[in-house]
PDB file of C-alpha atoms in Angstrom:
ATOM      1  CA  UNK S 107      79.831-330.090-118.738  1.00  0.00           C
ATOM      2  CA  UNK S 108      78.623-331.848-121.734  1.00  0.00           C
ATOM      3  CA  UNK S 109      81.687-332.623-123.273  1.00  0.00           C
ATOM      4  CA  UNK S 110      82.152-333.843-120.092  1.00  0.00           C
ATOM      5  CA  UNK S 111      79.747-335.954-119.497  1.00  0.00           C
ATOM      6  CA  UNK S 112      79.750-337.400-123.298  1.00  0.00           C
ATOM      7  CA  UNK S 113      83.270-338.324-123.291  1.00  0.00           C
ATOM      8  CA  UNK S 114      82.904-339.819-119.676  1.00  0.00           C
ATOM      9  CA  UNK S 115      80.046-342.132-121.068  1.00  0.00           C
ATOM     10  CA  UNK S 116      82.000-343.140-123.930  1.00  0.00           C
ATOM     11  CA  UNK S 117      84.877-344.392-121.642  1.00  0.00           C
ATOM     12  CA  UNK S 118      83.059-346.055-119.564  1.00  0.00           C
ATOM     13  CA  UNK S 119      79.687-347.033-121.139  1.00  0.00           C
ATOM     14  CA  UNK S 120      79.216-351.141-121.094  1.00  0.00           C
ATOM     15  CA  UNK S 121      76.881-350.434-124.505  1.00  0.00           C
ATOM     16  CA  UNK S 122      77.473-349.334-127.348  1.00  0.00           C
ATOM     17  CA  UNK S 123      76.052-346.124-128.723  1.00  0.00           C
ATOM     18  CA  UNK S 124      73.821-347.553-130.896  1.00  0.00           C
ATOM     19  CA  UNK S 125      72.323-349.628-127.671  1.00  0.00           C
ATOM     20  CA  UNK S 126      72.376-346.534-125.797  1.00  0.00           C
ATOM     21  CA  UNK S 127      70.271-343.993-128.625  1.00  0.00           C
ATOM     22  CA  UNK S 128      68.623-345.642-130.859  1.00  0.00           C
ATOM     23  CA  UNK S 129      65.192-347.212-130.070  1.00  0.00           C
ATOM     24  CA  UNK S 130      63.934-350.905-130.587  1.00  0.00           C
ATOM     25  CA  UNK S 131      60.809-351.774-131.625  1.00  0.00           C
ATOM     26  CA  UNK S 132      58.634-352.875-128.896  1.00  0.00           C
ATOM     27  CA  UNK S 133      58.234-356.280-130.090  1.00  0.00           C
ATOM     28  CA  UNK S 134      62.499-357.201-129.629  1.00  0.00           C
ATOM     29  CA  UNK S 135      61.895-356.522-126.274  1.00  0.00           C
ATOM     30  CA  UNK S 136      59.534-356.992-123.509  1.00  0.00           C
ATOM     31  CA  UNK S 137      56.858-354.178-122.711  1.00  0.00           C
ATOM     32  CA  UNK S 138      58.030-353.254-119.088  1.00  0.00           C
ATOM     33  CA  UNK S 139      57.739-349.863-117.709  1.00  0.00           C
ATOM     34  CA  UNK S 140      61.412-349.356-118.068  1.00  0.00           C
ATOM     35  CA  UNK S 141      61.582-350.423-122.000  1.00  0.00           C
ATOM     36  CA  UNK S 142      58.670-348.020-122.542  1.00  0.00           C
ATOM     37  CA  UNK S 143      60.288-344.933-120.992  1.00  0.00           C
ATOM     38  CA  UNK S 144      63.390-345.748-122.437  1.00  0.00           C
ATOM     39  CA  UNK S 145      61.994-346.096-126.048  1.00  0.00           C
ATOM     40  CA  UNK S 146      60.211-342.753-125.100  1.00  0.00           C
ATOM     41  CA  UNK S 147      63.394-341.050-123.950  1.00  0.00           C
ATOM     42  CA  UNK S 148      65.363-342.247-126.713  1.00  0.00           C
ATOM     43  CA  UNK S 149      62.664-340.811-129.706  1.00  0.00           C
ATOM     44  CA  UNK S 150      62.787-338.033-127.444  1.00  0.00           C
ATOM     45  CA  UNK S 151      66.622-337.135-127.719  1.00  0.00           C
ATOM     46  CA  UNK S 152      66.790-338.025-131.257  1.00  0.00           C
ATOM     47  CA  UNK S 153      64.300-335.561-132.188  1.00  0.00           C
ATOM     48  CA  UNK S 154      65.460-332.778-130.189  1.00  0.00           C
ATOM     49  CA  UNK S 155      69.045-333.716-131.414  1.00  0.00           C
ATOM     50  CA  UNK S 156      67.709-334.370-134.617  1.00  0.00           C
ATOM     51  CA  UNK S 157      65.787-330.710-135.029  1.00  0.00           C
ATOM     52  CA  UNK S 158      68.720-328.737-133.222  1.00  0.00           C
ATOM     53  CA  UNK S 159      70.931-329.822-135.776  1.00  0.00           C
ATOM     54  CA  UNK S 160      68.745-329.034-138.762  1.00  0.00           C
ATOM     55  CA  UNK S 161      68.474-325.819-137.200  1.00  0.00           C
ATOM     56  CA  UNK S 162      72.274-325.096-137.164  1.00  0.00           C
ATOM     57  CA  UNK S 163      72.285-326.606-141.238  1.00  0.00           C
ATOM     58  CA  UNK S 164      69.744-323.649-142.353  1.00  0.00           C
ATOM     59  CA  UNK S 165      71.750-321.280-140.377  1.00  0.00           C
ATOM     60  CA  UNK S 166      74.725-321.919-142.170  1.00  0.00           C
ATOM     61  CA  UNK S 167      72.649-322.425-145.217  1.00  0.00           C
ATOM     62  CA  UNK S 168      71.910-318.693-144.385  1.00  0.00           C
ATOM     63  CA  UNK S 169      75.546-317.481-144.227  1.00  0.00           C
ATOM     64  CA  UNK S 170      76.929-319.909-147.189  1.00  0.00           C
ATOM     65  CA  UNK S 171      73.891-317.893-149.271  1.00  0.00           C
ATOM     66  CA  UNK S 172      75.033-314.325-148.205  1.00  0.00           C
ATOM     67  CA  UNK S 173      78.762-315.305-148.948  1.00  0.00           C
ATOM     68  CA  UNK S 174      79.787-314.991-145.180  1.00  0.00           C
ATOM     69  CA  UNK S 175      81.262-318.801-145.397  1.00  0.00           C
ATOM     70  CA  UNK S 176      83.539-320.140-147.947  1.00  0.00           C
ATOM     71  CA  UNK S 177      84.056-324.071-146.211  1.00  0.00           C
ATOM     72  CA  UNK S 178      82.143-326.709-148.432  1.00  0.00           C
ATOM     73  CA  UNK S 179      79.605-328.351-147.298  1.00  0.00           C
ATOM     74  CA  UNK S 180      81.851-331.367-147.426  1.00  0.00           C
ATOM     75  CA  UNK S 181      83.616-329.323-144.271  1.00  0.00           C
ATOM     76  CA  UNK S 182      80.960-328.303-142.459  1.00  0.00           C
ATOM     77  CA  UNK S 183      79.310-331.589-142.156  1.00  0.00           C
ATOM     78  CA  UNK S 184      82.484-333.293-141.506  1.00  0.00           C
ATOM     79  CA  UNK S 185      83.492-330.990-138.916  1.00  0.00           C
ATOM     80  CA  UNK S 186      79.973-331.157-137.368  1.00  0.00           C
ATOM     81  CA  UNK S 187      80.122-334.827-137.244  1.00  0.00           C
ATOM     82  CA  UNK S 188      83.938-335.294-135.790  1.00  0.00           C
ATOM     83  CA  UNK S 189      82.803-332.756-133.257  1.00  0.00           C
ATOM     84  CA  UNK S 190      79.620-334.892-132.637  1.00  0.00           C
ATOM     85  CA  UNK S 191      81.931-338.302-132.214  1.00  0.00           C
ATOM     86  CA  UNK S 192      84.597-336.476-130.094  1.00  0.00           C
ATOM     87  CA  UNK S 193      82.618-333.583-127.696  1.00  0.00           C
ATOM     88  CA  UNK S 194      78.988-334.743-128.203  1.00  0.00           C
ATOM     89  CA  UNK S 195      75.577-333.294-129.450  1.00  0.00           C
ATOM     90  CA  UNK S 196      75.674-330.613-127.151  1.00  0.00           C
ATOM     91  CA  UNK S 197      79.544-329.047-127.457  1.00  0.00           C
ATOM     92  CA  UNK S 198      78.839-329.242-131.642  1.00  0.00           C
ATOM     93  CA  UNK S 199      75.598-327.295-131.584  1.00  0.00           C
ATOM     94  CA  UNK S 200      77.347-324.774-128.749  1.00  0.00           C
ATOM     95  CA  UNK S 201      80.756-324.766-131.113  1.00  0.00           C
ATOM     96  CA  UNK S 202      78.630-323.832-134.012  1.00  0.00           C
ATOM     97  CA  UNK S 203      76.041-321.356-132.648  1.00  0.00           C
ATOM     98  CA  UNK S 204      79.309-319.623-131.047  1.00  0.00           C
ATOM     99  CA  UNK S 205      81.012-320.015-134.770  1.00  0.00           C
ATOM    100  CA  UNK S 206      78.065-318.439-135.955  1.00  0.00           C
ATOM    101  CA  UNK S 207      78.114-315.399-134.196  1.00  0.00           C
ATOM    102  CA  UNK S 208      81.527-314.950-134.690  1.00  0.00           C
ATOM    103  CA  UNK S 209      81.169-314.567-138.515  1.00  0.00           C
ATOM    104  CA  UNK S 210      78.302-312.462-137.691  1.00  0.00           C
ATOM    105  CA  UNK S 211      80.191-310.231-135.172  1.00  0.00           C
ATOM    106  CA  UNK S 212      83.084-310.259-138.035  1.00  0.00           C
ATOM    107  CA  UNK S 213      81.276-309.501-140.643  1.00  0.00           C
ATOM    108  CA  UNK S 214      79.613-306.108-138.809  1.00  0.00           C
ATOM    109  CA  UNK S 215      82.930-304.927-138.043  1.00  0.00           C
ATOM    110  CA  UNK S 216      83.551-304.751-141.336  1.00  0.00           C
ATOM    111  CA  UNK S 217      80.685-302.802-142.424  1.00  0.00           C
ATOM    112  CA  UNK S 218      81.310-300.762-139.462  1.00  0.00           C
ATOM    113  CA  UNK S 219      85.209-300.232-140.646  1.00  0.00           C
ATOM    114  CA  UNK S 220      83.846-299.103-144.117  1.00  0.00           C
ATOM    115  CA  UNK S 221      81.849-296.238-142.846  1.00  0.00           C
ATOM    116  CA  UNK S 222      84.376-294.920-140.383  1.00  0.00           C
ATOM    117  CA  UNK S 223      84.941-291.633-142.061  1.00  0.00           C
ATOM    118  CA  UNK S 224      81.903-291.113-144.372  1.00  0.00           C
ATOM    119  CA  UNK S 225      79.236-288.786-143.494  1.00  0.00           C
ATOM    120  CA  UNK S 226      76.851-291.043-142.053  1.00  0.00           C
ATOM    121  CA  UNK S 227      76.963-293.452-144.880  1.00  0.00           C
ATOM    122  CA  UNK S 228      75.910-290.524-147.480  1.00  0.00           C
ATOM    123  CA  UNK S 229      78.806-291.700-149.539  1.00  0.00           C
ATOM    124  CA  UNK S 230      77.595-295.349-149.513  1.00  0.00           C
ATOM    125  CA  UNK S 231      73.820-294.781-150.103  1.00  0.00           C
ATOM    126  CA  UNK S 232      75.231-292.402-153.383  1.00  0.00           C
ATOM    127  CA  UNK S 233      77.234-295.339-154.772  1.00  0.00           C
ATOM    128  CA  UNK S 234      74.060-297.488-154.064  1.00  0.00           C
ATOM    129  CA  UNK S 235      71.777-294.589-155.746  1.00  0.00           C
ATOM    130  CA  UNK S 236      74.466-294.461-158.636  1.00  0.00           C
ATOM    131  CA  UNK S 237      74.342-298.471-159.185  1.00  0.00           C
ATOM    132  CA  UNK S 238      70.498-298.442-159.246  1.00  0.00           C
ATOM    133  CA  UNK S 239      69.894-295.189-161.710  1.00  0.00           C
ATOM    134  CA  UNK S 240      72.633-296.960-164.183  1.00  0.00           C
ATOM    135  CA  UNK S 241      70.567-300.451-163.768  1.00  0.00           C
ATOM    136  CA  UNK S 242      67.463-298.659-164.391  1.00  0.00           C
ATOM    137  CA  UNK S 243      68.036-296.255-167.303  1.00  0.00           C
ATOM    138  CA  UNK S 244      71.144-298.426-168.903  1.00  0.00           C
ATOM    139  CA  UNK S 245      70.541-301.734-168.166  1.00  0.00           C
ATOM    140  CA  UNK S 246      73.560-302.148-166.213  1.00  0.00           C
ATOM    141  CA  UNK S 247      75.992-300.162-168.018  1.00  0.00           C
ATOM    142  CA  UNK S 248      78.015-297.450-165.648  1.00  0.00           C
ATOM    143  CA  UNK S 249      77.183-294.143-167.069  1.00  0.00           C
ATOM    144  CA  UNK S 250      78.642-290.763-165.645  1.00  0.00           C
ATOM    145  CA  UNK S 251      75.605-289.100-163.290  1.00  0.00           C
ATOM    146  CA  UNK S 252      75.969-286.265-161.024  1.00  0.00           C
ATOM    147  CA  UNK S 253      74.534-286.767-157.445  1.00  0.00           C
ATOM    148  CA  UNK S 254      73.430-284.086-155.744  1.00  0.00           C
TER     149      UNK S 254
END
């Protein structure tokens, strides 16, 4: 329905988008009722926008940190803004939360796939142990421990 409704008032909008979002100062124009609420409406949408979009940045900030993305930033931000042009504020935040939790749902299937077969994860958590004895006695280097 957004999409919708974005590409409809791009179509057939008589002003331009920067009429339609962003707000004048109150002195361009007269101080009716309407001019006020509109001013209001506008701040209003551009900080909701504004925020929402942030929002989605950290998140991916989040994913590009634990290695879960490999796009540049250069991507994301161009894809975010094509998607913003074309489909609207709405469809980009909905395209990216849903992106999102498909690298998430991806990435737990994974993890999931690597302990199909081991005892509960014993085998993983004596790798782990193994890793953090040799880091703690050796410094890093691998040394040959028994686990029990």
């Amino acid at each position: 329905i957004s999409a919708g409704v974005w590409i409809y008032m791009l179509l057939h909008s008589p002003y331009s988008l920067t009429t339609i979002f962003v707000p004048q100062t109150l002195s361009m124009t007269k101080s009716t009722f309407v001019s006020i609420m509109r001013r209001q409406f506008q701040i209003s949408h551009l900080s909701a926008l504004g925020s929402s979009l942030m929002w989605l940045v950290y998140l991916f900030a989040d994913l590009k940190n634990a290695d879960l993305v490999r796009q540049s930033w250069t991507f994301l931000f161009s894809a975010g803004a094509l998607t913003t042009l074309c489909l609207g504020p709405g469809c980009t935040l909905a395209a990216g939360w849903y992106w999102r939790e498909e690298i998430l749902r991806c990435e737990g299937n994974d993890e999931i796939q690597e302990r199909i077969g081991e005892e509960n994860g014993k085998e993983r958590y004596k790798k782990l142990a193994r890793q953090s004895l040799d880091e703690i006695c050796f410094g890093g280097v691998k040394g040959n421990f028994k686990v029990l």
